[in-house]
Coordinates of C-alpha atoms in Angstrom, one line a residue:
Chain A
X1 CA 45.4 188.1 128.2
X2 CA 43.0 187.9 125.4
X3 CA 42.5 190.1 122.6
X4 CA 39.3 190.7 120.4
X5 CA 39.2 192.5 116.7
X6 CA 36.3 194.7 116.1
X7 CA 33.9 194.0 113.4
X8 CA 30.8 195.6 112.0
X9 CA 27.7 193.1 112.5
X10 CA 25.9 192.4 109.1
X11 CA 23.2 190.9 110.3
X12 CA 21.1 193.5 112.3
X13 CA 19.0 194.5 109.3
X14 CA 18.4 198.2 108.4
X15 CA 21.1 200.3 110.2
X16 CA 20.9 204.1 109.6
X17 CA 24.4 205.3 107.4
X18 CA 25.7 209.2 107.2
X19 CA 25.2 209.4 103.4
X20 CA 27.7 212.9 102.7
X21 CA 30.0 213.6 105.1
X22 CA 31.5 217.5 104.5
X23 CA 34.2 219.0 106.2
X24 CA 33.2 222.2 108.4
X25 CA 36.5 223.8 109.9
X26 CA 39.9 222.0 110.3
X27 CA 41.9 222.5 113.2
X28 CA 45.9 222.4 113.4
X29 CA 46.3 218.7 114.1
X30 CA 44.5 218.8 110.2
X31 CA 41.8 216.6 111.3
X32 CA 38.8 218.8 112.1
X33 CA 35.3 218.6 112.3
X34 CA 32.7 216.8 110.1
X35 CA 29.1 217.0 109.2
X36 CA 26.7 214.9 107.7
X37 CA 23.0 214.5 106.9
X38 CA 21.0 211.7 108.0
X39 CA 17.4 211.3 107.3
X40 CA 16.7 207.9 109.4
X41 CA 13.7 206.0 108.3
X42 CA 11.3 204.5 111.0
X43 CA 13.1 200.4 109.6
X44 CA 16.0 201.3 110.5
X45 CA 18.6 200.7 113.1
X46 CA 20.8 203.3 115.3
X47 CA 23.7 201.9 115.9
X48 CA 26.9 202.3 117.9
X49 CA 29.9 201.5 115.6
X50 CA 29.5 201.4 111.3
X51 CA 31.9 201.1 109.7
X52 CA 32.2 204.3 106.7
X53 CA 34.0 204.9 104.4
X54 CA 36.1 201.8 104.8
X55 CA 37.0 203.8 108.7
X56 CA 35.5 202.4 112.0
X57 CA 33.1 205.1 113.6
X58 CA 31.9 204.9 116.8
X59 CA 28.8 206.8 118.7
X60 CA 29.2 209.1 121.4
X61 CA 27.9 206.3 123.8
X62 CA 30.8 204.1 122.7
X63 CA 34.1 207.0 122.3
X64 CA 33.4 207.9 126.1
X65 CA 34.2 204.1 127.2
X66 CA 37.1 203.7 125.4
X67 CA 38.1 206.8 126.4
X68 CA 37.6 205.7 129.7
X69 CA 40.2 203.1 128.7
X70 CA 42.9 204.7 126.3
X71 CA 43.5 208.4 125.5
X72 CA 45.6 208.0 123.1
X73 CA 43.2 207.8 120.1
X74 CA 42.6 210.1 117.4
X75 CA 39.5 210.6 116.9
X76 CA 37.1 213.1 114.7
X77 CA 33.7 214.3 115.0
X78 CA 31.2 214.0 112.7
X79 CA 28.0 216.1 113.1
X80 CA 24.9 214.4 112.4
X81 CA 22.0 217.1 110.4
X82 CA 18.5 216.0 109.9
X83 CA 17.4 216.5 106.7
X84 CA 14.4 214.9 105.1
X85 CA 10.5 214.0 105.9
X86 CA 11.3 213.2 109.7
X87 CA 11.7 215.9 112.0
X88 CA 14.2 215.6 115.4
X89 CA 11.8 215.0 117.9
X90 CA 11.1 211.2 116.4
X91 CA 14.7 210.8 115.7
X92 CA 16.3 212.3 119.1
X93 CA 18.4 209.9 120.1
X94 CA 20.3 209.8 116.6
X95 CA 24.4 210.3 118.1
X96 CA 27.2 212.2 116.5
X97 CA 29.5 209.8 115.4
X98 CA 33.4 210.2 115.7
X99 CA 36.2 208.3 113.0
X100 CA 38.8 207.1 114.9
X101 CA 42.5 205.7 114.7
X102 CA 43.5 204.0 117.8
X103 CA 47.5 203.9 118.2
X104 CA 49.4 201.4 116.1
X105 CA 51.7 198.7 117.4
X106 CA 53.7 196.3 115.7
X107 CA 52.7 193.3 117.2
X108 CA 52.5 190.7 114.8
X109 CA 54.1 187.5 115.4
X110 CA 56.3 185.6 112.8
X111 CA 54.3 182.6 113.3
X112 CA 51.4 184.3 111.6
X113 CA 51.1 182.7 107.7
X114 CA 51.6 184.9 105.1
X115 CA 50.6 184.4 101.4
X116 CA 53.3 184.8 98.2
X117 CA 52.0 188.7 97.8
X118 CA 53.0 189.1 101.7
X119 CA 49.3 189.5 102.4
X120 CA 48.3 187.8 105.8
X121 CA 46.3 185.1 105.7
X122 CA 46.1 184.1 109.0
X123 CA 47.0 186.7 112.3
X124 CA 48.8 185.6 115.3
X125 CA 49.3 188.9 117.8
X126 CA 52.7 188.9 120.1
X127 CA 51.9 189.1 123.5
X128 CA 55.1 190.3 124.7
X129 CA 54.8 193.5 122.6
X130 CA 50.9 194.3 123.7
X131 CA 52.3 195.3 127.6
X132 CA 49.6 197.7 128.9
X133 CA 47.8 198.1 125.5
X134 CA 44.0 198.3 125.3
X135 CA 42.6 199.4 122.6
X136 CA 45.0 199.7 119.4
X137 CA 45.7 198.7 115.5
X138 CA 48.5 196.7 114.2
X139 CA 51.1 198.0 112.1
X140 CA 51.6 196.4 108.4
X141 CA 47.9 195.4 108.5
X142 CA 46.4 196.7 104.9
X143 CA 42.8 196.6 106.2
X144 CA 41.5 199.5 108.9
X145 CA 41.8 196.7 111.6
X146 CA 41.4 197.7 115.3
X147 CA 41.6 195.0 118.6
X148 CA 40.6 195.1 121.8
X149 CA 41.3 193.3 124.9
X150 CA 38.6 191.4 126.8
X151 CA 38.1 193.6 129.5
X152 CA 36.8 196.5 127.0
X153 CA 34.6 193.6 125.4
X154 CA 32.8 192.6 128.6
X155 CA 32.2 196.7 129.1
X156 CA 30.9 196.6 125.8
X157 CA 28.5 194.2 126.2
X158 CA 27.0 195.0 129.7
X159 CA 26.7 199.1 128.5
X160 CA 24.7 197.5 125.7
X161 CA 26.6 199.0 122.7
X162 CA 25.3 197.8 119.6
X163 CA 26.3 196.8 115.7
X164 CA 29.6 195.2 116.7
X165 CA 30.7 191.7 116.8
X166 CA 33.8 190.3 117.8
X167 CA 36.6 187.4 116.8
X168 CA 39.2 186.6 119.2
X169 CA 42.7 186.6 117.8
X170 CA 45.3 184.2 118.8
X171 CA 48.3 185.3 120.5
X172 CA 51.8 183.8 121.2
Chain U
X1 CA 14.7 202.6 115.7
X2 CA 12.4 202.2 118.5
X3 CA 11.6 204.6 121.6
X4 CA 12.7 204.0 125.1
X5 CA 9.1 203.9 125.8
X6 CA 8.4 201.0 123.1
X7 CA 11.0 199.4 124.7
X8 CA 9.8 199.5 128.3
X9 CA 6.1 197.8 126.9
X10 CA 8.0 195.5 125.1
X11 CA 9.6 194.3 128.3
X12 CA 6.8 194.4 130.3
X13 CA 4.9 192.1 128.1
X14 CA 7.5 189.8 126.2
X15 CA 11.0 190.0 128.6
X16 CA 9.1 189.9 132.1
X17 CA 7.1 187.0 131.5
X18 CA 9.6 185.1 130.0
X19 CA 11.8 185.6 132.5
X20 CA 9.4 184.7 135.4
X21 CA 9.1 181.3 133.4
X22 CA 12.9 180.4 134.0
X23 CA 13.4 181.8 136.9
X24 CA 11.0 180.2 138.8
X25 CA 12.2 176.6 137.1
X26 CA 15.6 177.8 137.5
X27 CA 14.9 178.0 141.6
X28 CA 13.5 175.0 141.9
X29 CA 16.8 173.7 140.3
X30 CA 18.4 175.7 142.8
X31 CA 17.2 174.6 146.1
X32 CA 17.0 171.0 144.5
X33 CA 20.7 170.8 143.6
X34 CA 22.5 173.7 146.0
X35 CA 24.8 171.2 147.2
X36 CA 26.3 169.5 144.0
X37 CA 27.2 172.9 142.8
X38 CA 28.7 173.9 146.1
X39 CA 30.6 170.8 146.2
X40 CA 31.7 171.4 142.5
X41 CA 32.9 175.2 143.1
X42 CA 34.3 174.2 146.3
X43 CA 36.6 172.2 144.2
X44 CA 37.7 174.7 141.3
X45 CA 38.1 177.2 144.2
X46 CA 40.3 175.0 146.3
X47 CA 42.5 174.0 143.0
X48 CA 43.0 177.7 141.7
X49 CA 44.0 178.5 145.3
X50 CA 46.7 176.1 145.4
X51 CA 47.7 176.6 141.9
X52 CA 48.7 180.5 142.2
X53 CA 51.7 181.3 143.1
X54 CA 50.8 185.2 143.5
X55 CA 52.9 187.0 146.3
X56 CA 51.0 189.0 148.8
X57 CA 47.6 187.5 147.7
X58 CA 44.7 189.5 149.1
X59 CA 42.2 189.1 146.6
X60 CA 40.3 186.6 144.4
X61 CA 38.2 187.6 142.2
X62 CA 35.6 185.1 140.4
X63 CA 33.9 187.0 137.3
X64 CA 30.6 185.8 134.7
X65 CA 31.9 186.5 130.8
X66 CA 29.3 187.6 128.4
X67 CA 31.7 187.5 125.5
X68 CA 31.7 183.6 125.4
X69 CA 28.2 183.6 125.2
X70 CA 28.4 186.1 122.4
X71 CA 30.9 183.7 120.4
X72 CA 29.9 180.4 121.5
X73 CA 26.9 180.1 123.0
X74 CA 29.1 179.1 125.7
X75 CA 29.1 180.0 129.9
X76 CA 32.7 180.9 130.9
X77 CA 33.9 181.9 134.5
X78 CA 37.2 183.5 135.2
X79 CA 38.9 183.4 138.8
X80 CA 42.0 186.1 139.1
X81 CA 44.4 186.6 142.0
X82 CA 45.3 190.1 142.6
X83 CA 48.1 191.5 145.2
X84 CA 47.2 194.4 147.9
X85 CA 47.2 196.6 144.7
X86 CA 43.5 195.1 144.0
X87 CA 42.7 196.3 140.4
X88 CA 45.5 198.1 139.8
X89 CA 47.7 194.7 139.7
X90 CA 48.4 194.9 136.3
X91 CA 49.7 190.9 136.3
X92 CA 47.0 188.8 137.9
X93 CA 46.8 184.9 137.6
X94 CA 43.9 184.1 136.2
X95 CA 42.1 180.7 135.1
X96 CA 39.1 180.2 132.8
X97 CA 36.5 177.6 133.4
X98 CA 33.2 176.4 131.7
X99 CA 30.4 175.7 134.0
X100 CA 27.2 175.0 132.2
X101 CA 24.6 175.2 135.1
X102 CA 22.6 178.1 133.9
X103 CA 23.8 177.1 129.9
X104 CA 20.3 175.6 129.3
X105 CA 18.3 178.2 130.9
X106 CA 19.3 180.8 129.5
X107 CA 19.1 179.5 126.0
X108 CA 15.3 178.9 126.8
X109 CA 14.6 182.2 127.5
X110 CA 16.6 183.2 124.6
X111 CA 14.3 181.3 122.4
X112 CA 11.4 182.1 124.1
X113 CA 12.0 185.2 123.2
X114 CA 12.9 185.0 119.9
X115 CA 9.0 183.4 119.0
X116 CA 7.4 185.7 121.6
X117 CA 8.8 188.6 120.3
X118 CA 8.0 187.5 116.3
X119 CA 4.8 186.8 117.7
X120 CA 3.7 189.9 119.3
X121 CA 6.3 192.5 118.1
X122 CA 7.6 191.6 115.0
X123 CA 8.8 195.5 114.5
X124 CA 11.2 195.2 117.6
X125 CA 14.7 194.7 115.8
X126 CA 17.3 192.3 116.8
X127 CA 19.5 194.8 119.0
X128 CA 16.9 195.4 121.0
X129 CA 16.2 191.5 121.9
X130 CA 19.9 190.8 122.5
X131 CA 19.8 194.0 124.8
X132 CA 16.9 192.5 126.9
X133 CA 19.1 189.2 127.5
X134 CA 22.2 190.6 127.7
X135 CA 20.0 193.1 130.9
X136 CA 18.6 189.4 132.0
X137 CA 22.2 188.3 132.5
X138 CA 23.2 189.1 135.7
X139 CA 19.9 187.8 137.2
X140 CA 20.9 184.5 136.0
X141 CA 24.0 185.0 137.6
X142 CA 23.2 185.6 141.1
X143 CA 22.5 182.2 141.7
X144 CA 26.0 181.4 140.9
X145 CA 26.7 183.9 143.4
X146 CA 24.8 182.8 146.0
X147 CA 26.0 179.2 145.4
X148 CA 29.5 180.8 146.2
X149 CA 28.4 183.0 149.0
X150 CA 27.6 179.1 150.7
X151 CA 30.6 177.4 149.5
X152 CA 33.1 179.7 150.5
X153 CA 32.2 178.6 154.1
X154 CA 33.3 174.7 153.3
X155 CA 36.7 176.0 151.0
X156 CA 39.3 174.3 153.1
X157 CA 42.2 176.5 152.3
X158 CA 44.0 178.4 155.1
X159 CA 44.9 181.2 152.5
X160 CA 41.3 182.0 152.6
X161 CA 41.2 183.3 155.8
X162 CA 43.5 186.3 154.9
X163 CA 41.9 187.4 151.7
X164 CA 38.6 189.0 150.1
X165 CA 36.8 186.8 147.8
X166 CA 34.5 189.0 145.3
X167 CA 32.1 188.0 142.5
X168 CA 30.7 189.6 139.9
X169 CA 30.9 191.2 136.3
X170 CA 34.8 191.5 134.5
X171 CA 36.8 193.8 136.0
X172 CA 33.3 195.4 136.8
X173 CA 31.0 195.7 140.0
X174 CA 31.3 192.9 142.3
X175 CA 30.0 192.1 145.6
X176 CA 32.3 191.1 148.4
X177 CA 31.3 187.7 149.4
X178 CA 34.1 186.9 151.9
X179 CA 36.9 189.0 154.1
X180 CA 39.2 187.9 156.1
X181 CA 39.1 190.3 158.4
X182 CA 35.2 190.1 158.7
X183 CA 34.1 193.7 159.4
X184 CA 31.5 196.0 158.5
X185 CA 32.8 195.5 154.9
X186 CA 30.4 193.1 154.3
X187 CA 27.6 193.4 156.5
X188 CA 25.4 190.6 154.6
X189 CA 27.5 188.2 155.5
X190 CA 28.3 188.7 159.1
X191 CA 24.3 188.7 159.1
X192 CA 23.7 185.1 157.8
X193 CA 27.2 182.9 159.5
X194 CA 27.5 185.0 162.5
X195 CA 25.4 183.2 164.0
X196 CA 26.1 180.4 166.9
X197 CA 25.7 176.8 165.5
X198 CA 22.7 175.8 168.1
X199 CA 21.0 178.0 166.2
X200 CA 21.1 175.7 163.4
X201 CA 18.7 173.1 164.4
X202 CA 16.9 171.8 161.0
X203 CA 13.4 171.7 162.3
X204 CA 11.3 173.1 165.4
X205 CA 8.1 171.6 164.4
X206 CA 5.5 172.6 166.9
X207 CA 7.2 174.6 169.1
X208 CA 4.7 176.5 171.5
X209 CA 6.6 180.1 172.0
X210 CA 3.5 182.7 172.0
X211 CA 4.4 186.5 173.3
X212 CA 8.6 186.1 172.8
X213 CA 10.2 189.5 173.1
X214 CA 13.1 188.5 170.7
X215 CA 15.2 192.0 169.5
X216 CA 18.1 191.6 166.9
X217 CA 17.6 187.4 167.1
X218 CA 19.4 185.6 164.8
X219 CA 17.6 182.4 163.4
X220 CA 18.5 182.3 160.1
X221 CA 17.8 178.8 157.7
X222 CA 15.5 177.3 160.2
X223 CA 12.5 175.6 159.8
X224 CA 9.3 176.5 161.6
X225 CA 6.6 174.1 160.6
X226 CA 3.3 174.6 162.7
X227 CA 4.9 176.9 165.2
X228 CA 2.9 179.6 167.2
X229 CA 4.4 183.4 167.2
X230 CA 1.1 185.0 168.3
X231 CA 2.3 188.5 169.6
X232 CA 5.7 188.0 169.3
X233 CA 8.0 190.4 168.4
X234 CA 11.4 189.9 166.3
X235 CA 12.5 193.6 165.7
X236 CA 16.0 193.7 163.8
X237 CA 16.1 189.9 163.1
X238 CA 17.8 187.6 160.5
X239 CA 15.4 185.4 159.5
X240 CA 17.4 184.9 156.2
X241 CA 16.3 181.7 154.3
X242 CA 13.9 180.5 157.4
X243 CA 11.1 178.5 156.8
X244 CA 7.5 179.6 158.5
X245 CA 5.2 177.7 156.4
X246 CA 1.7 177.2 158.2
X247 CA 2.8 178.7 161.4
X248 CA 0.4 181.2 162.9
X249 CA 2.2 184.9 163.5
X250 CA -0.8 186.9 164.2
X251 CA -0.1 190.2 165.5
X252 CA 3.9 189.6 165.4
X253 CA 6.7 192.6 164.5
X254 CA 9.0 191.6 162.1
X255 CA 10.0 195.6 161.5
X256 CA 13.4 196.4 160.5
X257 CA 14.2 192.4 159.9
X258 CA 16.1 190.7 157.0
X259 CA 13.8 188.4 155.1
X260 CA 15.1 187.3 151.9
X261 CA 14.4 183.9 151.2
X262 CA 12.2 183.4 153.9
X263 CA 8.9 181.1 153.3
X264 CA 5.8 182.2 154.7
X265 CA 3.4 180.1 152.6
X266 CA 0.3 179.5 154.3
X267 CA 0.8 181.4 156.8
X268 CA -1.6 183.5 159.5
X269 CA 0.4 186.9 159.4
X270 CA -3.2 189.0 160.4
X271 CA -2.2 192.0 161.8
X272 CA 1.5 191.4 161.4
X273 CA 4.1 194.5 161.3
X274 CA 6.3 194.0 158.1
X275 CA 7.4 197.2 157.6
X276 CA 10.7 198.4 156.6
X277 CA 11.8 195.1 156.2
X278 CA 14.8 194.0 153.8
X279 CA 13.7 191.1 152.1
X280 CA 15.3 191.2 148.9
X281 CA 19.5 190.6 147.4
X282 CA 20.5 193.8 145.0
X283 CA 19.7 192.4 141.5
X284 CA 16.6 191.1 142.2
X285 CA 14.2 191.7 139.5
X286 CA 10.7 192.8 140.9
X287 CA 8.4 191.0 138.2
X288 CA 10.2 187.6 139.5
X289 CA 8.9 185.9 142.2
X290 CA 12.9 184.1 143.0
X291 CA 15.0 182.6 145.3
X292 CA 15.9 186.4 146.6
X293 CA 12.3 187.2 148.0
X294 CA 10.1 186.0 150.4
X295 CA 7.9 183.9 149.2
X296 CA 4.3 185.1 151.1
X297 CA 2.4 182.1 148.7
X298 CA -1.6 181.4 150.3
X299 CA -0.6 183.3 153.3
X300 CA -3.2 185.2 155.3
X301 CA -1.1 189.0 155.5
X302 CA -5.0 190.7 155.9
X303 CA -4.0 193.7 157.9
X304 CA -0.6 193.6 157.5
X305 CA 1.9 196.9 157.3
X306 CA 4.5 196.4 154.3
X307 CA 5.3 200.5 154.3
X308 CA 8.9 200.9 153.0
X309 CA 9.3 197.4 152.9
X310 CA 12.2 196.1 150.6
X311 CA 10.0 193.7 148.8
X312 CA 11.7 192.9 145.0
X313 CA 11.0 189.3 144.0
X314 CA 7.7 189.1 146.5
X315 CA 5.7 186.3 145.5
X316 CA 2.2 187.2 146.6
X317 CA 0.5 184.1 144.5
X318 CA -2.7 183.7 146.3
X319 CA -2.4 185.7 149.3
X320 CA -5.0 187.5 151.0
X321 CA -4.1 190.8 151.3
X322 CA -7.3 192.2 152.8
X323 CA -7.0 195.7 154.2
X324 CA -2.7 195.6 154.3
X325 CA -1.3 198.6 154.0
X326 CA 1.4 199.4 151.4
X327 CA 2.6 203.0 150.1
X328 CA 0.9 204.2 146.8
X329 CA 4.1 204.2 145.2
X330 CA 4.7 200.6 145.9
X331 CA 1.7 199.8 143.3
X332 CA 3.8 199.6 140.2
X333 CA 6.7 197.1 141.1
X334 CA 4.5 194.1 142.0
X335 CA 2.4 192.3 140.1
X336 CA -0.7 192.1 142.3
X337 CA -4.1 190.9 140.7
X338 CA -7.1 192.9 140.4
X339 CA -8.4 190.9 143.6
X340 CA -5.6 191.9 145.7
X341 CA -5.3 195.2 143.9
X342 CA -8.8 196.2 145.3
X343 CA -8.0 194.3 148.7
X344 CA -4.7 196.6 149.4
X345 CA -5.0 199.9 151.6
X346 CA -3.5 201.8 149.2
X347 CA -1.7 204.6 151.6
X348 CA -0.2 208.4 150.4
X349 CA 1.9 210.5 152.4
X350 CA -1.2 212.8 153.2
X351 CA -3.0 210.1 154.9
X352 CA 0.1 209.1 157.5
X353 CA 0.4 213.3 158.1

């Protein structure tokens, strides 16, 4: 099996960003729901996965197919408000966006290098602990890092999902 | 951001065009050098079936991946064995492989896109170009299909016999190519091999046959070179990949046949019945002229009826299309000139009530 990390693309140009992001009502789980207000000019990009706040975010389009895929993931909804010059109608395809934490697994392998702080330089992924998994993060990674397997990546490429790259990882 | 319907011009006149370009040098390609990249599938196909070691095989499953082309620039092919569980095996066997056949192709029309699009629409942003190639994919990839549609019929393997052999996207749609139990799984391919080898003879040059009354015949890769069909009528044929170039078919039914790679250039079709015809694969695209229509090139088709006719990937380059008659709706998938345009009977459902 091979497995793919998730990045943000950088080189798309203009790509429309939620500049505030309040929170509306929390639920019990304490995650709740979020709202922001975009004012998208006509330069820039919509795309399917940012990455705010230092936290992957993903489009409507893009939660549904990994929910196809794994139901375990956390996710929360951020409302998108249009505020500004621009009114909806130009701008109606602009998606709610959703933050969200895929499950972690421990699945690093010892032969993955290590510098003296204990940071990882260099990330080698154990296959025998990724059984069944499809979507997920890795536990003891510092960064928000989230993988993916290359069946999702082929489904995110023919359903045209935009503003992500990926990097295939090694595994052992 | 861009609208849908900014999109669909840009396509029409950047995407379309291009893609004509390589498709049609692509399908000369094809037909030129079928059997080297039979011979070389035949090969990997024959190997991966003797490498697995899979109990209860019952399926193979060849796939396209559009993530190496994403990383690398690189064409990548996966073949997986799967038990009677079909997808739901959750351990297949599964080999990678490079084959670079359609590698330079594609990287044409990815650059011709590139300058065609900061030529004419600079605005159009980057995600929307990759979107149009990454839609252009799988019509590139058909031909890989088709080459394996062919070769499975030389794969000397008798494992083959009791298992389905499907191609297509990752874990995604596929088409069956091959069954072993050969049943109305698949009718497509029952259609083309079914049929007796006689049938197979490579040329009929000059065969006199005016007036045959030929229902449901099966004549499928055959060349016709000057033959007369005057009146004939070949209801419910195969005709798949046959070759009718200057033959005269005046007056002739074809209704209700399969057509798809059929050649009909120069031919006298006047009067001829073409309606409801298949003559197309699936994933044809209808602004190229390819391997997967019927290629109607100089042909005389004045009179002729192509009314529900399957027709994606027609080439109609200098036919005469005097007084044929096609549905109104048909106008907007082919790209007829204004000569032919004016030429066409033009029919709406009020007219046939």
């Amino acid at each position: 099996m091979r497995y793919f990390e998730v990045k943000e693309r950088t080189d798309i140009g203009y790509v429309m960003r939620l500049t505030t992001i309040e929170p509306t009502t929390i639920n019990h789980r304490g995650t709740g729901w979020l709202r922001s207000y975009v004012n998208p000019s006509a330069q820039e990009s919509i795309v399917d996965y940012l990455m705010q706040n230092q936290r992957p975010m993903v489009s409507d389009n893009l939660r549904k197919i990994l929910d196809y895929y794994e139901q375990e993931i956390n996710d929360t909804r951020v409302y998108t408000i249009y505020k500004g010059a621009y009114e909806k109608g130009d701008h109606e395809n602009t998606p709610d966006y959703y933050f969200i934490e895929p499950r972690s697994i421990d699945a690093v392998h010892e032969d993955s290098v290590r510098d003296h702080l204990g940071n990882l330089e260099s990330l080698i992924l154990d296959q025998s602990k990724l059984e069944y998994a499809r979507i997920f993060c890795v536990k003891g990674l510092k960064e928000n890092r989230w993988f993916i397997t290359l069946e999702i990546a082929e489904m995110l490429f023919r359903n045209h999902i935009t503003g992500f790259t990926v990097e295939e990882i090694e595994t052992r | 951001m861009i609208k849908e319907s900014i999109y669909q011009q840009y396509k029409d006149s950047v995407v379309n065009p291009a893609l004509r370009i390589q498709i049609e040098i692509l399908d000369e390609d094809y037909h030129k050098n079928k059997q080297k990249h039979m011979d070389s599938f035949q090969k990997i196909i024959e190997q991966f079936l003797q490498k697995t070691t899979k109990e209860n095989l019952t399926h193979v499953h060849l796939s396209w991946l559009r993530t190496n082309f994403w990383l690398k620039q690189e064409l990548q092919y996966t073949l997986e064995s799967f038990n009677e569980n079909w997808i739901d095996d959750c351990k297949p066997d599964i080999e990678y492989f490079d084959y670079t056949w359609l590698l330079p192709y594609m990287l044409k029309f990815y650059h011709m896109l590139q300058e065609e699009t900061t030529r004419k629409f600079a605005f159009i942003p980057k995600i929307s170009l990759e979107r149009a190639f990454y839609e252009a994919f799988p019509i590139f990839q058909q031909y890989v299909r088709e080459v394996i549609r062919e070769c499975l019929l030389q794969v000397q393997d008798s494992r083959l016999s009791e298992l389905n052999f499907r191609v297509g996207e990752y874990h995604g749609i596929s088409e069956l190519m091959y069954t072993g139990q050969r049943t109305k799984e698949n009718p497509r391919f029952e259609l083309i091999h079914r049929a007796p080898q006689e049938y197979f003879a490579k040329d009929v040059s000059d065969m006199p046959a005016e007036s045959l009354e030929y229902e449901k015949i099966i004549l499928p890769k055959i060349h016709f070179n000057h033959c007369k069909f005057d009146h004939s009528i070949f209801k419910e044929g195969i005709f798949v990949g046959s070759h009718f170039e200057d033959c005269s078919l005046q007056n002739c039914s074809f209704e209700f046949s399969f057509l798809h790679d059929a050649n009909f250039s120069r031919a006298n079709c006047q009067g001829t019945n073409f309606r409801s015809i298949a003559g197309n694969m699936d994933l044809a695209c209808a602004e190229v002229p390819s391997y997967y229509g019927i290629s109607f090139r100089e042909a005389n088709l004045s009179g002729c009826d192509f009314r529900l006719a399957q027709l994606k990937g027609v080439d109609f380059t200098g036919a005469n299309l005097e007084g044929a008659k096609f549905f109104a709706e048909q106008r907007r998938y082919f790209p007829f000139t204004a000569k032919q345009n004016s030429q066409i009977h033009w029919m709406r459902e009020e007219e046939i009530a």
